[in-house]
Tab-separated table of C-alpha atoms and ligand atoms in Angstrom:
chain	number	residue	atom	x	y	z
A	735	MET	CA	0.000	0.000	0.000
A	736	ALA	CA	1.341	3.430	-0.924
A	737	PRO	CA	2.096	5.635	2.078
A	738	ARG	CA	0.050	8.746	2.737
A	739	ILE	CA	2.065	11.808	1.766
A	740	LEU	CA	1.209	15.388	2.638
A	741	SER	CA	2.892	18.033	0.523
A	742	GLN	CA	1.734	21.537	1.288
A	743	GLU	CA	2.966	25.125	1.227
A	744	VAL	CA	2.895	26.035	4.943
A	745	ALA	CA	4.452	29.498	4.583
A	746	ARG	CA	5.416	31.585	1.567
A	747	GLU	CA	7.445	29.280	-0.736
A	748	PHE	CA	8.142	27.011	2.228
A	749	TYR	CA	6.733	23.495	1.853
A	750	LEU	CA	6.118	20.635	4.246
A	751	LEU	CA	6.904	17.201	2.800
A	752	ARG	CA	5.436	14.688	5.251
A	753	VAL	CA	5.221	10.925	4.916
A	754	ASP	CA	3.102	8.893	7.329
A	755	ASP	CA	5.028	5.723	8.144
A	756	GLU	CA	2.385	3.103	8.810
A	757	LYS	CA	4.816	0.245	8.177
A	758	VAL	CA	7.002	0.831	11.227
A	759	ASN	CA	6.145	-1.189	14.347
A	760	TYR	CA	9.252	-0.528	16.447
A	761	PHE	CA	10.860	2.923	16.329
A	762	GLU	CA	14.659	2.656	16.439
A	763	ALA	CA	13.963	-1.094	16.183
A	764	LEU	CA	13.164	-0.833	19.915
A	765	TRP	CA	10.028	1.063	20.868
A	766	SER	CA	6.615	-0.368	20.126
A	767	ILE	CA	4.601	2.350	18.367
A	768	PRO	CA	1.220	1.104	17.168
A	769	GLU	CA	0.397	4.813	16.802
A	770	LYS	CA	3.167	5.019	14.101
A	771	VAL	CA	5.171	8.142	13.188
A	772	THR	CA	5.698	10.755	10.477
A	773	TYR	CA	8.908	12.045	8.919
A	774	ASN	CA	8.772	15.712	7.971
A	775	ALA	CA	11.159	17.252	5.469
A	776	TYR	CA	10.813	20.841	4.245
A	777	LEU	CA	11.590	22.680	1.034
A	778	LEU	CA	12.354	26.385	0.629
A	779	VAL	CA	12.302	27.963	-2.814
A	780	GLY	CA	13.456	31.451	-3.791
A	781	ASN	CA	15.928	33.573	-5.774
A	782	GLY	CA	16.751	30.661	-8.071
A	783	GLU	CA	17.794	28.440	-5.159
A	784	VAL	CA	16.108	25.422	-3.602
A	785	VAL	CA	16.905	24.304	-0.075
A	786	LEU	CA	15.806	20.882	1.182
A	787	PHE	CA	15.764	20.517	4.961
A	788	ASP	CA	16.255	16.868	5.976
A	789	CYS	CA	14.954	13.803	4.159
A	790	TRP	CA	12.897	10.704	5.006
A	791	LYS	CA	13.783	7.180	6.065
A	792	ASN	CA	15.279	5.164	3.203
A	793	THR	CA	12.081	3.058	2.977
A	794	TYR	CA	10.487	6.119	1.347
A	795	ALA	CA	13.391	7.390	-0.797
A	796	ASP	CA	11.540	7.025	-4.118
A	797	GLU	CA	8.420	8.615	-2.679
A	798	LEU	CA	10.471	11.575	-1.424
A	799	VAL	CA	11.951	12.127	-4.872
A	800	GLU	CA	8.465	11.988	-6.445
A	801	THR	CA	7.104	14.403	-3.832
A	802	ILE	CA	9.920	16.879	-4.491
A	803	LYS	CA	9.140	16.590	-8.217
A	804	GLY	CA	5.647	17.844	-7.457
A	805	ILE	CA	7.186	21.186	-6.428
A	806	VAL	CA	10.584	21.518	-8.163
A	807	ASP	CA	12.937	19.547	-10.353
A	808	PRO	CA	15.177	17.656	-7.864
A	809	ARG	CA	18.163	18.586	-10.056
A	810	ASP	CA	17.500	22.201	-9.071
A	811	ILE	CA	18.077	21.561	-5.357
A	812	THR	CA	21.070	23.723	-4.473
A	813	HIS	CA	21.407	22.938	-0.767
A	814	ILE	CA	20.376	20.110	1.543
A	815	ILE	CA	20.536	21.052	5.201
A	816	VAL	CA	20.937	17.901	7.293
A	817	HIS	CA	19.993	18.846	10.828
A	818	HIS	CA	20.598	15.370	12.194
A	819	ALA	CA	22.280	12.322	10.692
A	820	GLU	CA	19.992	9.641	12.183
A	821	PRO	CA	18.670	7.577	9.290
A	822	ASP	CA	14.988	8.348	9.916
A	823	HIS	CA	15.904	11.774	8.467
A	824	SER	CA	18.971	11.045	6.347
A	825	GLY	CA	18.206	7.569	4.975
A	826	SER	CA	16.964	8.820	1.614
A	827	LEU	CA	19.734	11.430	1.232
A	828	PRO	CA	21.842	9.205	-1.087
A	829	ARG	CA	18.870	8.702	-3.418
A	830	VAL	CA	18.025	12.427	-3.489
A	831	LEU	CA	21.663	13.276	-4.221
A	832	GLU	CA	21.771	10.676	-6.982
A	833	VAL	CA	18.704	12.134	-8.699
A	834	ASN	CA	20.103	15.616	-8.076
A	835	GLY	CA	23.357	14.651	-9.809
A	836	PHE	CA	25.285	15.522	-6.635
A	837	ARG	CA	24.900	19.206	-7.530
A	838	ALA	CA	23.612	20.269	-4.107
A	839	GLU	CA	25.791	21.274	-1.208
A	840	VAL	CA	25.106	19.203	1.901
A	841	VAL	CA	25.061	21.639	4.791
A	842	THR	CA	25.732	20.054	8.159
A	843	TYR	CA	27.670	20.209	11.418
A	844	SER	CA	31.217	18.816	11.273
A	845	MET	CA	30.302	15.613	13.089
A	846	GLY	CA	27.254	15.257	10.842
A	847	LYS	CA	29.595	15.072	7.834
A	848	SER	CA	31.634	12.223	9.308
A	849	ILE	CA	28.501	10.305	10.289
A	850	LEU	CA	26.903	10.716	6.829
A	851	GLU	CA	30.131	9.626	5.112
A	852	ALA	CA	30.397	6.587	7.374
A	853	PHE	CA	26.738	5.599	7.043
A	854	TYR	CA	26.314	6.002	3.304
A	855	LYS	CA	29.850	6.016	1.811
A	856	ILE	CA	29.013	9.151	-0.140
A	857	SER	CA	31.208	12.153	-0.951
A	858	PRO	CA	28.943	15.065	-1.835
A	859	LYS	CA	29.993	18.706	-1.659
A	860	PHE	CA	29.791	19.471	2.041
A	861	ARG	CA	29.433	22.880	3.641
A	862	ILE	CA	30.270	22.662	7.341
A	863	VAL	CA	28.398	25.062	9.582
A	864	LYS	CA	28.812	25.952	13.222
A	865	ASP	CA	26.669	27.467	15.914
A	866	GLY	CA	25.562	31.006	15.083
A	867	ASP	CA	26.379	30.880	11.366
A	868	GLU	CA	23.959	32.771	9.144
A	869	LEU	CA	23.402	31.581	5.579
A	870	ALA	CA	21.778	33.693	2.877
A	871	LEU	CA	19.953	31.059	0.823
A	872	ALA	CA	16.801	31.113	-1.309
A	873	GLY	CA	16.209	34.740	-0.372
A	874	GLU	CA	16.096	33.855	3.320
A	875	ASN	CA	18.466	34.410	6.222
A	876	ILE	CA	19.006	31.014	7.843
A	877	LYS	CA	20.514	31.068	11.305
A	878	ILE	CA	22.155	27.837	12.443
A	879	ILE	CA	21.725	26.841	16.086
A	880	HIS	CA	23.765	23.924	17.399
A	881	THR	CA	21.529	21.952	19.783
A	882	PRO	CA	23.746	19.080	20.961
A	883	TRP	CA	22.049	15.873	22.153
A	884	LEU	CA	18.672	16.791	20.694
A	885	HIS	CA	18.953	14.098	19.724
A	886	TRP	CA	22.602	13.371	18.831
A	887	PRO	CA	25.705	15.496	19.458
A	888	GLU	CA	25.759	16.829	15.893
A	889	THR	CA	22.164	18.050	15.782
A	890	ILE	CA	21.462	21.584	14.581
A	891	MET	CA	18.309	23.629	14.092
A	892	SER	CA	17.626	26.307	11.472
A	893	TYR	CA	15.838	29.574	12.107
A	894	LEU	CA	14.367	31.303	9.059
A	895	SER	CA	14.586	34.955	10.127
A	896	GLY	CA	12.322	36.364	7.387
A	897	ARG	CA	9.526	33.889	8.013
A	898	LYS	CA	10.119	33.484	11.784
A	899	ILE	CA	10.162	29.699	11.492
A	900	LEU	CA	12.256	27.379	13.675
A	901	LEU	CA	13.071	24.025	12.074
A	902	SER	CA	13.709	21.977	15.192
A	903	CYS	CA	14.323	18.439	13.859
A	904	ASP	CA	13.635	15.792	16.573
A	905	ALA	CA	12.988	18.330	19.317
A	906	PHE	CA	9.357	19.408	19.725
A	907	GLY	CA	8.273	16.353	17.736
A	908	GLY	CA	6.282	13.289	18.741
A	909	TYR	CA	5.055	9.869	17.648
A	910	SER	CA	1.759	9.154	15.881
A	911	ILE	CA	0.155	10.289	12.667
A	912	PRO	CA	-1.732	13.465	13.567
A	913	ARG	CA	-4.996	14.076	11.691
A	914	THR	CA	-3.858	17.561	10.768
A	915	ILE	CA	-0.675	19.317	9.719
A	916	PHE	CA	-0.981	22.121	12.258
A	917	ASP	CA	-1.619	22.219	16.006
A	918	ASP	CA	-5.414	22.511	16.026
A	919	GLU	CA	-6.637	22.527	19.605
A	920	GLU	CA	-8.505	19.223	19.510
A	921	VAL	CA	-5.677	17.445	17.700
A	922	VAL	CA	-3.125	18.706	20.232
A	923	ARG	CA	-5.113	17.058	23.030
A	924	GLU	CA	-4.949	13.705	21.243
A	925	TYR	CA	-1.305	14.196	20.273
A	926	LEU	CA	0.415	15.136	23.552
A	927	PRO	CA	0.497	11.563	24.983
A	928	SER	CA	2.459	10.560	21.859
A	929	VAL	CA	4.850	13.455	22.475
A	930	ARG	CA	5.318	12.299	26.061
A	931	LYS	CA	6.065	8.750	24.926
A	932	TYR	CA	8.478	9.998	22.260
A	933	VAL	CA	10.366	12.238	24.693
A	934	ALA	CA	10.639	9.447	27.292
A	935	THR	CA	11.875	6.801	24.865
A	936	VAL	CA	14.018	8.796	22.434
A	937	ILE	CA	15.282	11.899	24.269
A	938	GLY	CA	14.669	10.939	27.924
A	939	PHE	CA	18.307	9.968	28.447
A	940	TYR	CA	19.352	13.451	27.277
A	941	ARG	CA	16.674	15.364	29.201
A	942	GLN	CA	19.130	17.817	30.774
A	943	HIS	CA	20.021	18.866	27.230
A	944	ILE	CA	16.379	19.671	26.528
A	945	ILE	CA	16.541	22.233	29.333
A	946	ARG	CA	19.928	23.609	28.224
A	947	ASN	CA	18.894	23.926	24.599
A	948	VAL	CA	15.500	25.462	25.373
A	949	GLU	CA	17.330	28.059	27.474
A	950	LYS	CA	19.826	28.584	24.676
A	951	ILE	CA	17.077	29.175	22.114
A	952	GLN	CA	15.277	31.530	24.490
A	953	SER	CA	18.496	33.463	25.128
A	954	LEU	CA	18.729	34.204	21.400
A	955	GLY	CA	15.528	36.259	21.666
A	956	LEU	CA	14.134	34.898	18.401
A	957	SER	CA	10.625	35.800	17.406
A	958	ILE	CA	9.088	32.416	16.524
A	959	ASP	CA	5.788	32.231	14.643
A	960	MET	CA	6.104	28.562	13.695
A	961	ILE	CA	7.996	25.503	14.927
A	962	ALA	CA	8.469	22.941	12.188
A	963	PRO	CA	9.761	19.629	13.657
A	964	ALA	CA	10.860	16.526	11.782
A	965	HIS	CA	8.121	14.376	13.391
A	966	GLY	CA	4.443	15.103	13.956
A	967	LEU	CA	2.572	18.380	14.139
A	968	ILE	CA	3.737	21.805	12.999
A	969	TRP	CA	3.230	24.345	15.805
A	970	LYS	CA	1.698	27.520	14.423
A	971	ARG	CA	-1.227	28.406	16.682
A	972	ARG	CA	0.715	28.096	19.974
A	973	PRO	CA	4.407	27.272	19.351
A	974	GLN	CA	5.274	28.098	22.957
A	975	LEU	CA	3.005	25.273	24.173
A	976	ILE	CA	5.272	22.530	22.834
A	977	VAL	CA	8.416	24.259	24.128
A	978	ASP	CA	6.890	24.511	27.614
A	979	TYR	CA	5.644	20.913	27.467
A	980	TYR	CA	9.097	19.603	26.530
A	981	ARG	CA	10.676	21.587	29.325
A	982	ALA	CA	8.139	20.365	31.906
A	983	LEU	CA	8.805	16.739	30.905
A	984	ALA	CA	12.565	17.222	31.050
A	985	GLU	CA	12.370	18.854	34.466
A	986	GLY	CA	10.167	16.027	35.746
A	987	ARG	CA	7.265	18.304	36.670
A	988	PRO	CA	4.633	15.654	37.417
A	989	ASP	CA	0.917	15.241	37.104
A	990	GLU	CA	0.303	15.383	40.893
A	991	TYR	CA	-2.538	12.842	40.778
A	992	LYS	CA	-0.975	10.240	38.501
A	993	ILE	CA	0.534	7.163	40.158
A	994	LEU	CA	2.125	4.545	37.935
A	995	VAL	CA	1.710	0.971	39.172
A	996	ILE	CA	3.889	-1.688	37.536
A	997	SER	CA	3.307	-5.227	38.684
A	998	GLY	CA	4.995	-8.468	37.740
A	999	SER	CA	3.275	-11.616	38.937
A	1000	MET	CA	4.206	-15.082	37.688
A	1001	TYR	CA	1.400	-16.957	39.467
A	1002	GLY	CA	-0.883	-14.241	40.859
A	1003	LEU	CA	0.618	-14.107	44.372
A	1004	MET	CA	1.186	-10.362	43.982
A	1005	GLU	CA	-2.511	-9.768	43.257
A	1006	ALA	CA	-3.654	-8.828	46.782
A	1007	ALA	CA	-0.720	-6.453	47.273
A	1008	THR	CA	-1.220	-4.566	44.020
A	1009	ARG	CA	-5.003	-4.476	44.464
A	1010	VAL	CA	-4.533	-2.816	47.858
A	1011	ALA	CA	-2.030	-0.331	46.412
A	1012	VAL	CA	-4.458	0.606	43.617
A	1013	GLU	CA	-7.401	0.965	46.028
A	1014	GLU	CA	-5.371	3.120	48.377
A	1015	VAL	CA	-4.193	5.442	45.589
A	1016	GLU	CA	-7.783	5.905	44.456
A	1017	ARG	CA	-9.040	6.388	48.029
A	1018	LEU	CA	-6.522	9.216	48.417
A	1019	GLY	CA	-7.757	10.898	45.242
A	1020	GLY	CA	-5.051	9.686	42.876
A	1021	ARG	CA	-5.373	8.294	39.380
A	1022	VAL	CA	-3.760	4.923	38.723
A	1023	VAL	CA	-2.116	3.931	35.478
A	1024	PHE	CA	-1.600	0.188	35.811
A	1025	TYR	CA	0.729	-2.071	33.804
A	1026	ARG	CA	0.696	-5.765	34.617
A	1027	PHE	CA	3.213	-8.391	33.508
A	1028	ASP	CA	1.767	-11.874	33.877
A	1029	ASP	CA	1.053	-15.030	31.884
A	1030	SER	CA	-1.416	-13.230	29.617
A	1031	GLU	CA	0.097	-9.740	29.231
A	1032	GLN	CA	3.548	-8.276	28.666
A	1033	PRO	CA	2.989	-4.569	28.009
A	1034	PRO	CA	5.441	-2.587	25.865
A	1035	PHE	CA	8.182	-0.678	27.678
A	1036	SER	CA	7.559	2.305	25.396
A	1037	ASP	CA	4.049	2.833	26.838
A	1038	ILE	CA	5.255	2.409	30.413
A	1039	LEU	CA	8.114	4.902	29.971
A	1040	GLY	CA	5.669	7.336	28.362
A	1041	ASP	CA	3.505	7.115	31.470
A	1042	ALA	CA	6.449	7.138	33.876
A	1043	ILE	CA	7.883	10.452	32.731
A	1044	ASP	CA	5.063	12.608	34.121
A	1045	SER	CA	3.815	10.422	36.972
A	1046	LYS	CA	3.941	11.713	40.539
A	1047	ALA	CA	5.318	8.413	41.863
A	1048	ILE	CA	5.843	4.770	40.954
A	1049	ILE	CA	4.730	1.608	42.760
A	1050	LEU	CA	6.759	-1.319	41.503
A	1051	ALA	CA	5.969	-4.904	42.477
A	1052	THR	CA	8.244	-7.739	41.416
A	1053	PRO	CA	8.778	-11.400	42.149
A	1054	THR	CA	12.252	-12.776	42.760
A	1055	TYR	CA	13.503	-14.796	39.787
A	1056	GLU	CA	16.811	-16.717	39.773
A	1057	VAL	CA	18.382	-14.673	42.593
A	1058	GLY	CA	17.365	-11.443	40.915
A	1059	ILE	CA	14.586	-9.251	39.620
A	1060	TYR	CA	11.877	-10.772	37.403
A	1061	PRO	CA	13.597	-10.266	33.979
A	1062	PRO	CA	11.177	-7.896	32.193
A	1063	LEU	CA	11.059	-5.641	35.238
A	1064	ASP	CA	14.843	-5.825	35.613
A	1065	GLN	CA	15.185	-4.416	32.105
A	1066	LEU	CA	12.430	-1.870	32.708
A	1067	VAL	CA	14.010	-0.621	35.950
A	1068	GLU	CA	17.285	-0.157	34.071
A	1069	LEU	CA	15.494	1.969	31.452
A	1070	ILE	CA	13.689	3.973	34.134
A	1071	THR	CA	16.995	4.850	35.856
A	1072	LYS	CA	18.328	6.165	32.542
A	1073	LYS	CA	15.359	7.867	30.943
A	1074	ILE	CA	12.964	9.020	33.649
A	1075	PRO	CA	13.347	11.944	36.084
A	1076	GLN	CA	13.769	10.870	39.709
A	1077	LYS	CA	10.602	10.525	41.774
A	1078	PRO	CA	9.280	8.688	44.856
A	1079	VAL	CA	8.980	4.904	44.559
A	1080	LEU	CA	7.344	2.213	46.656
A	1081	VAL	CA	8.856	-1.237	46.078
A	1082	VAL	CA	7.015	-4.467	46.760
A	1083	GLY	CA	8.474	-7.962	46.359
A	1084	SER	CA	7.300	-11.547	46.620
A	1085	TYR	CA	9.429	-14.683	46.780
A	1086	GLY	CA	9.186	-18.444	47.180
A	1087	TRP	CA	12.170	-19.231	49.411
A	1088	ALA	CA	14.527	-16.203	49.440
A	1089	GLY	CA	13.744	-12.524	48.812
A	1090	VAL	CA	16.150	-10.669	46.564
A	1091	ALA	CA	14.264	-8.756	43.871
A	1092	ALA	CA	12.742	-5.914	45.916
A	1093	LYS	CA	16.075	-5.099	47.555
A	1094	LYS	CA	17.784	-5.081	44.154
A	1095	VAL	CA	15.121	-2.781	42.662
A	1096	SER	CA	15.534	-0.513	45.661
A	1097	GLU	CA	19.320	-0.428	45.240
A	1098	LYS	CA	19.077	0.310	41.523
A	1099	LEU	CA	16.484	3.060	41.823
A	1100	GLY	CA	17.867	4.493	45.068
A	1101	GLY	CA	21.360	4.508	43.598
A	1102	SER	CA	20.045	6.572	40.671
A	1103	GLY	CA	18.518	9.242	42.884
A	1104	PHE	CA	14.956	7.926	43.137
A	1105	LYS	CA	13.463	8.361	46.604
A	1106	VAL	CA	12.594	4.858	47.854
A	1107	ILE	CA	9.757	5.307	50.359
A	1108	ASP	CA	9.663	1.697	51.560
A	1109	VAL	CA	10.647	-1.806	50.502
A	1110	ILE	CA	8.070	-4.442	51.438
A	1111	GLU	CA	9.105	-7.970	50.585
A	1112	PHE	CA	7.243	-11.095	51.657
A	1113	GLN	CA	7.201	-14.850	51.154
A	1114	GLY	CA	4.275	-15.957	49.015
A	1115	SER	CA	1.299	-13.634	49.268
A	1116	ALA	CA	0.982	-10.473	51.361
A	1117	SER	CA	0.010	-10.759	55.041
A	1118	GLU	CA	-2.259	-8.288	56.838
A	1119	LYS	CA	0.879	-6.630	58.216
A	1120	ASN	CA	2.320	-6.274	54.682
A	1121	ILE	CA	-1.000	-4.860	53.471
A	1122	GLN	CA	-0.947	-2.249	56.213
A	1123	ARG	CA	2.606	-1.217	55.269
A	1124	ILE	CA	1.577	-0.913	51.629
A	1125	ARG	CA	-1.271	1.423	52.635
A	1126	GLU	CA	1.116	3.542	54.697
A	1127	GLY	CA	3.636	3.562	51.851
A	1128	VAL	CA	1.041	4.836	49.371
A	1129	LYS	CA	0.145	7.655	51.774
A	1130	LYS	CA	3.827	8.605	52.044
A	1131	LEU	CA	4.107	8.673	48.241
A	1132	PHE	CA	1.423	11.363	48.127
A	1133	GLU	CA	3.056	13.307	50.952
A	1134	SER	CA	6.508	13.128	49.367
A	1135	PRO	CA	7.531	16.330	47.519
B	2457	LIG	FE1	14.072	11.422	14.383
B	2457	LIG	FE2	16.989	11.182	16.231
B	2457	LIG	O1	15.877	10.969	14.713
């Protein structure tokens, strides 16, 4: 089935080229995304020059060339600005250059050049740019902003001074295939959970760099009428909303009522403990988001991380398995320590003959700066005394700053 492609002039002689990737199941071959994703490239035309900003994944190289042909002759592209060398944006660069006859200059950060050469074994004409450079291209003044670790160290953004447009690449993007091109109010409401999931999985590890780069962009005092990311919606109605949302996620500003409960239970012995935790959260006015690993369900880490990033606290219940943490939760805890801002945690464990898992979870999370409120580990199923401690632990989670 041919992919859906949206090609539209979104500002004067500035075109969005968006492909909706409905084939992808695992972003970065890691993160389950049934909601899918878009790749957004842009084209600027003027003064006899044509500037292409980023490309699409190589799966859609031919479609990108055909889409460009709907606006200009690809041989007339004079510059290709590669904001970020990750192949979801650069994969079809070799094909575009081939059709272009390698006439265009590839404009990128120095490290971007070495990555592109290594990935694709190509030798186009490169123009290396650095932070603060201003390029006069296609009748526009393009200011280059180096935004390291959003998402890789070589990543740059472009600011089109005449049109007041910030091309932000991965930053300010999200998963899913939004119904619209722009940030219509109703669509934004549907879209933000996909942004949250994208930030947690893709940029969560680099969250301090979100804060640094947002501050850097703000310090430049740019007047921004539109943010044009490489994934998802274009922000035209309220561009500041997505900047503030990114910053809030990076700073770990939580939804004060949202408690994430993650429970692993091999034979159901954890049931009473997690049921009590859920009831107690709800009794105290909280909202539970519950993920259960058992013999009928193994939820995707991507969804759990997306819900972890803005939760007030986490309740994690795990059985002991082979002198360690139940394997899926072991892997999940590792990801949480790397990608999720620190927050209060209540750890519950169950074991058959020797308790290990809860202590190990506590050591891992505590050692990464998470505030472990209590560790309640029991043999078999929870006793009345354990249940009481779980209730008290939930109360402390709410009281914890
Ligand atoms: Fe959308 Fe880091 O690539």
